[in-house]
PDB file of C-alpha atoms in Angstrom:
ATOM      1  CA  UNK Y 388       0.000   0.000   0.000  1.00  0.00           C
ATOM      2  CA  UNK Y 389       2.615   2.557   1.104  1.00  0.00           C
ATOM      3  CA  UNK Y 390       6.368   2.369   0.661  1.00  0.00           C
ATOM      4  CA  UNK Y 391       8.316   1.324   3.716  1.00  0.00           C
ATOM      5  CA  UNK Y 392       7.749  -0.939   6.680  1.00  0.00           C
ATOM      6  CA  UNK Y 393       4.311  -1.451   8.191  1.00  0.00           C
ATOM      7  CA  UNK Y 394       3.854  -0.855  11.907  1.00  0.00           C
ATOM      8  CA  UNK Y 395       1.171  -3.196  13.181  1.00  0.00           C
ATOM      9  CA  UNK Y 396      -1.162  -2.572  16.111  1.00  0.00           C
ATOM     10  CA  UNK Y 397       0.697  -2.803  19.457  1.00  0.00           C
ATOM     11  CA  UNK Y 398       4.031  -2.246  17.728  1.00  0.00           C
ATOM     12  CA  UNK Y 399       6.700   0.468  17.653  1.00  0.00           C
ATOM     13  CA  UNK Y 400       9.165   0.527  14.750  1.00  0.00           C
ATOM     14  CA  UNK Y 401      12.167   2.551  13.703  1.00  0.00           C
ATOM     15  CA  UNK Y 402      13.619   3.325  10.284  1.00  0.00           C
ATOM     16  CA  UNK Y 403      17.298   3.990   9.533  1.00  0.00           C
ATOM     17  CA  UNK Y 404      18.577   7.110   7.840  1.00  0.00           C
ATOM     18  CA  UNK Y 405      17.839   6.813   4.116  1.00  0.00           C
ATOM     19  CA  UNK Y 406      15.304   4.073   4.888  1.00  0.00           C
ATOM     20  CA  UNK Y 407      12.070   3.656   2.938  1.00  0.00           C
ATOM     21  CA  UNK Y 408       9.827   4.997   5.704  1.00  0.00           C
ATOM     22  CA  UNK Y 409       7.169   3.653   8.020  1.00  0.00           C
ATOM     23  CA  UNK Y 410       3.385   3.460   8.005  1.00  0.00           C
ATOM     24  CA  UNK Y 411       0.475   2.196  10.070  1.00  0.00           C
ATOM     25  CA  UNK Y 412      -3.059   1.510   8.925  1.00  0.00           C
ATOM     26  CA  UNK Y 413      -6.521   1.839  10.373  1.00  0.00           C
ATOM     27  CA  UNK Y 414      -6.283   4.215  13.322  1.00  0.00           C
ATOM     28  CA  UNK Y 415      -9.754   4.580  14.832  1.00  0.00           C
ATOM     29  CA  UNK Y 416      -9.582   4.727  18.644  1.00  0.00           C
ATOM     30  CA  UNK Y 417      -5.926   3.720  18.613  1.00  0.00           C
ATOM     31  CA  UNK Y 418      -3.231   6.343  19.021  1.00  0.00           C
ATOM     32  CA  UNK Y 419      -0.497   6.838  16.447  1.00  0.00           C
ATOM     33  CA  UNK Y 420       2.770   8.571  17.315  1.00  0.00           C
ATOM     34  CA  UNK Y 421       5.401   9.487  14.736  1.00  0.00           C
ATOM     35  CA  UNK Y 422       8.797  10.974  15.533  1.00  0.00           C
ATOM     36  CA  UNK Y 423      11.496  12.225  13.162  1.00  0.00           C
ATOM     37  CA  UNK Y 424      14.796  13.923  13.867  1.00  0.00           C
ATOM     38  CA  UNK Y 425      18.220  14.674  12.462  1.00  0.00           C
ATOM     39  CA  UNK Y 426      21.811  14.096  13.462  1.00  0.00           C
ATOM     40  CA  UNK Y 427      24.330  16.925  13.642  1.00  0.00           C
ATOM     41  CA  UNK Y 428      27.261  14.686  12.692  1.00  0.00           C
ATOM     42  CA  UNK Y 429      27.745  12.406   9.703  1.00  0.00           C
ATOM     43  CA  UNK Y 430      27.428   8.698  10.402  1.00  0.00           C
ATOM     44  CA  UNK Y 431      30.626   6.719  10.754  1.00  0.00           C
ATOM     45  CA  UNK Y 432      31.267   4.234   7.923  1.00  0.00           C
ATOM     46  CA  UNK Y 433      28.984   1.250   8.447  1.00  0.00           C
ATOM     47  CA  UNK Y 434      27.083   2.924  11.296  1.00  0.00           C
ATOM     48  CA  UNK Y 435      23.313   2.439  11.184  1.00  0.00           C
ATOM     49  CA  UNK Y 436      21.366   5.258  12.819  1.00  0.00           C
ATOM     50  CA  UNK Y 437      17.605   5.545  13.099  1.00  0.00           C
ATOM     51  CA  UNK Y 438      15.862   8.876  12.559  1.00  0.00           C
ATOM     52  CA  UNK Y 439      12.197   7.916  12.128  1.00  0.00           C
ATOM     53  CA  UNK Y 440       9.924   6.143  14.600  1.00  0.00           C
ATOM     54  CA  UNK Y 441       6.263   5.130  14.509  1.00  0.00           C
ATOM     55  CA  UNK Y 442       4.015   3.482  17.096  1.00  0.00           C
ATOM     56  CA  UNK Y 443       0.440   2.184  16.881  1.00  0.00           C
ATOM     57  CA  UNK Y 444      -0.911   2.112  20.442  1.00  0.00           C
ATOM     58  CA  UNK Y 445      -4.131   0.197  21.066  1.00  0.00           C
ATOM     59  CA  UNK Y 446      -6.022   0.580  24.326  1.00  0.00           C
ATOM     60  CA  UNK Y 447      -5.409  -2.575  26.295  1.00  0.00           C
ATOM     61  CA  UNK Y 448      -2.724  -4.566  28.063  1.00  0.00           C
ATOM     62  CA  UNK Y 449      -0.005  -3.868  25.457  1.00  0.00           C
ATOM     63  CA  UNK Y 450      -0.499  -0.091  25.296  1.00  0.00           C
ATOM     64  CA  UNK Y 451       2.116   0.895  27.869  1.00  0.00           C
ATOM     65  CA  UNK Y 452       4.561  -1.760  26.619  1.00  0.00           C
ATOM     66  CA  UNK Y 453       4.232  -0.346  23.089  1.00  0.00           C
ATOM     67  CA  UNK Y 454       4.821   3.172  24.417  1.00  0.00           C
ATOM     68  CA  UNK Y 455       7.914   2.024  26.356  1.00  0.00           C
ATOM     69  CA  UNK Y 456       9.262   0.377  23.203  1.00  0.00           C
ATOM     70  CA  UNK Y 457       8.893   3.638  21.239  1.00  0.00           C
ATOM     71  CA  UNK Y 458      10.371   5.688  24.071  1.00  0.00           C
ATOM     72  CA  UNK Y 459      13.360   3.339  24.345  1.00  0.00           C
ATOM     73  CA  UNK Y 460      14.078   3.478  20.606  1.00  0.00           C
ATOM     74  CA  UNK Y 461      13.905   7.289  20.546  1.00  0.00           C
ATOM     75  CA  UNK Y 462      16.028   7.615  23.705  1.00  0.00           C
ATOM     76  CA  UNK Y 463      18.678   5.305  22.243  1.00  0.00           C
ATOM     77  CA  UNK Y 464      18.833   7.440  19.081  1.00  0.00           C
ATOM     78  CA  UNK Y 465      19.027  10.651  21.137  1.00  0.00           C
ATOM     79  CA  UNK Y 466      22.026   9.232  22.994  1.00  0.00           C
ATOM     80  CA  UNK Y 467      23.636   8.740  19.566  1.00  0.00           C
ATOM     81  CA  UNK Y 468      23.018  12.406  18.690  1.00  0.00           C
ATOM     82  CA  UNK Y 469      19.464  12.515  17.300  1.00  0.00           C
ATOM     83  CA  UNK Y 470      18.057  16.012  17.783  1.00  0.00           C
ATOM     84  CA  UNK Y 471      15.476  18.445  16.427  1.00  0.00           C
ATOM     85  CA  UNK Y 472      12.633  16.047  17.099  1.00  0.00           C
ATOM     86  CA  UNK Y 473       9.377  16.579  15.248  1.00  0.00           C
ATOM     87  CA  UNK Y 474       6.505  14.721  16.853  1.00  0.00           C
ATOM     88  CA  UNK Y 475       3.030  14.038  15.538  1.00  0.00           C
ATOM     89  CA  UNK Y 476       0.270  12.361  17.553  1.00  0.00           C
ATOM     90  CA  UNK Y 477      -2.956  11.134  15.988  1.00  0.00           C
ATOM     91  CA  UNK Y 478      -5.945  10.590  18.289  1.00  0.00           C
ATOM     92  CA  UNK Y 479      -9.681  10.221  17.939  1.00  0.00           C
ATOM     93  CA  UNK Y 480     -11.583  13.401  18.805  1.00  0.00           C
ATOM     94  CA  UNK Y 481     -13.549  12.433  21.941  1.00  0.00           C
ATOM     95  CA  UNK Y 482     -16.280  14.939  21.075  1.00  0.00           C
ATOM     96  CA  UNK Y 483     -17.199  12.733  18.081  1.00  0.00           C
ATOM     97  CA  UNK Y 484     -17.456   9.417  19.931  1.00  0.00           C
ATOM     98  CA  UNK Y 485     -21.214   9.695  20.443  1.00  0.00           C
ATOM     99  CA  UNK Y 486     -21.538   9.691  16.634  1.00  0.00           C
ATOM    100  CA  UNK Y 487     -19.762   6.323  16.334  1.00  0.00           C
ATOM    101  CA  UNK Y 488     -21.588   4.089  13.838  1.00  0.00           C
ATOM    102  CA  UNK Y 489     -20.078   0.916  15.325  1.00  0.00           C
ATOM    103  CA  UNK Y 490     -20.710   1.201  19.081  1.00  0.00           C
ATOM    104  CA  UNK Y 491     -22.378   3.229  21.806  1.00  0.00           C
ATOM    105  CA  UNK Y 492     -20.120   5.308  24.037  1.00  0.00           C
ATOM    106  CA  UNK Y 493     -21.085   6.133  27.625  1.00  0.00           C
ATOM    107  CA  UNK Y 494     -19.949   9.377  29.249  1.00  0.00           C
ATOM    108  CA  UNK Y 495     -17.407   7.397  31.298  1.00  0.00           C
ATOM    109  CA  UNK Y 496     -16.007   5.806  28.145  1.00  0.00           C
ATOM    110  CA  UNK Y 497     -15.715   9.198  26.416  1.00  0.00           C
ATOM    111  CA  UNK Y 498     -13.996  10.654  29.491  1.00  0.00           C
ATOM    112  CA  UNK Y 499     -11.660   7.662  29.576  1.00  0.00           C
ATOM    113  CA  UNK Y 500     -10.674   8.143  25.936  1.00  0.00           C
ATOM    114  CA  UNK Y 501     -10.046  11.837  26.594  1.00  0.00           C
ATOM    115  CA  UNK Y 502      -7.757  10.931  29.530  1.00  0.00           C
ATOM    116  CA  UNK Y 503      -5.852   8.323  27.507  1.00  0.00           C
ATOM    117  CA  UNK Y 504      -5.354  10.821  24.670  1.00  0.00           C
ATOM    118  CA  UNK Y 505      -4.044  13.453  27.096  1.00  0.00           C
ATOM    119  CA  UNK Y 506      -1.658  11.008  28.775  1.00  0.00           C
ATOM    120  CA  UNK Y 507      -0.021   9.916  25.524  1.00  0.00           C
ATOM    121  CA  UNK Y 508       0.111  13.416  24.052  1.00  0.00           C
ATOM    122  CA  UNK Y 509       1.991  14.468  27.202  1.00  0.00           C
ATOM    123  CA  UNK Y 510       4.261  11.426  27.047  1.00  0.00           C
ATOM    124  CA  UNK Y 511       5.051  12.170  23.395  1.00  0.00           C
ATOM    125  CA  UNK Y 512       5.928  15.756  24.328  1.00  0.00           C
ATOM    126  CA  UNK Y 513       8.297  14.352  26.946  1.00  0.00           C
ATOM    127  CA  UNK Y 514      10.389  12.799  24.174  1.00  0.00           C
ATOM    128  CA  UNK Y 515      11.560  16.345  23.459  1.00  0.00           C
ATOM    129  CA  UNK Y 516      13.443  16.426  26.774  1.00  0.00           C
ATOM    130  CA  UNK Y 517      10.507  17.784  28.715  1.00  0.00           C
ATOM    131  CA  UNK Y 518       9.529  20.457  26.213  1.00  0.00           C
ATOM    132  CA  UNK Y 519       6.030  21.836  26.354  1.00  0.00           C
ATOM    133  CA  UNK Y 520       3.102  20.118  24.696  1.00  0.00           C
ATOM    134  CA  UNK Y 521       3.101  22.901  22.112  1.00  0.00           C
ATOM    135  CA  UNK Y 522       6.067  21.155  20.467  1.00  0.00           C
ATOM    136  CA  UNK Y 523       3.819  18.285  19.406  1.00  0.00           C
ATOM    137  CA  UNK Y 524       1.515  18.381  16.398  1.00  0.00           C
ATOM    138  CA  UNK Y 525      -1.769  16.767  17.430  1.00  0.00           C
ATOM    139  CA  UNK Y 526      -4.222  15.567  14.801  1.00  0.00           C
ATOM    140  CA  UNK Y 527      -7.727  14.784  16.070  1.00  0.00           C
ATOM    141  CA  UNK Y 528      -9.945  12.815  13.710  1.00  0.00           C
ATOM    142  CA  UNK Y 529     -13.658  12.017  13.718  1.00  0.00           C
ATOM    143  CA  UNK Y 530     -14.493   8.553  15.038  1.00  0.00           C
ATOM    144  CA  UNK Y 531     -16.054   7.596  11.695  1.00  0.00           C
ATOM    145  CA  UNK Y 532     -12.954   8.676   9.742  1.00  0.00           C
ATOM    146  CA  UNK Y 533     -10.411   5.878  10.035  1.00  0.00           C
ATOM    147  CA  UNK Y 534      -6.932   7.212   9.224  1.00  0.00           C
ATOM    148  CA  UNK Y 535      -3.472   5.975   8.258  1.00  0.00           C
ATOM    149  CA  UNK Y 536      -0.189   7.510   9.402  1.00  0.00           C
ATOM    150  CA  UNK Y 537       3.090   7.389   7.571  1.00  0.00           C
ATOM    151  CA  UNK Y 538       6.589   8.745   7.476  1.00  0.00           C
ATOM    152  CA  UNK Y 539       8.021   9.010   3.987  1.00  0.00           C
ATOM    153  CA  UNK Y 540      11.577   8.346   2.862  1.00  0.00           C
ATOM    154  CA  UNK Y 541      12.071  12.148   2.997  1.00  0.00           C
ATOM    155  CA  UNK Y 542      10.822  12.134   6.618  1.00  0.00           C
ATOM    156  CA  UNK Y 543       7.566  13.878   5.856  1.00  0.00           C
ATOM    157  CA  UNK Y 544       4.939  12.849   8.414  1.00  0.00           C
ATOM    158  CA  UNK Y 545       1.485  12.368   6.889  1.00  0.00           C
ATOM    159  CA  UNK Y 546      -1.993  11.471   8.097  1.00  0.00           C
ATOM    160  CA  UNK Y 547      -4.700  10.556   5.584  1.00  0.00           C
ATOM    161  CA  UNK Y 548      -8.148   8.999   5.585  1.00  0.00           C
ATOM    162  CA  UNK Y 549      -7.898   5.260   5.062  1.00  0.00           C
TER     163      UNK Y 549
END
């Protein structure tokens, strides 16, 4: 479908410099987080450095493990000199959940989704060494608009209707 490596639900992937990119499909209530950065120094001969990261976090028992996997990959790259992080988070807009064609959402469920969104938007912002949330681009989509996320070979971060 898209060029690059697919990131499945409950998975966090990384792509090396000059890699083909990353993508994930079918974000509805799941949260997508993409991160791209640059290195200030040239890579050493034979050195493989990652500068693009994508996670597909599904609400459930693997959500925090998936987050920790993404965080670990980004932190490892930062220790190798990755900087200038650009972060994009894709979440469902909780105000649209009552319009869901697939299920009925109670007020508690809507509030829970809002809390989960806020937690992971804040965690994503923390990847920027504690920078403010304003450093994160947040895309909120309608519950009935399933979306895909991708990072191109040129490290352009895109979100499009599936």
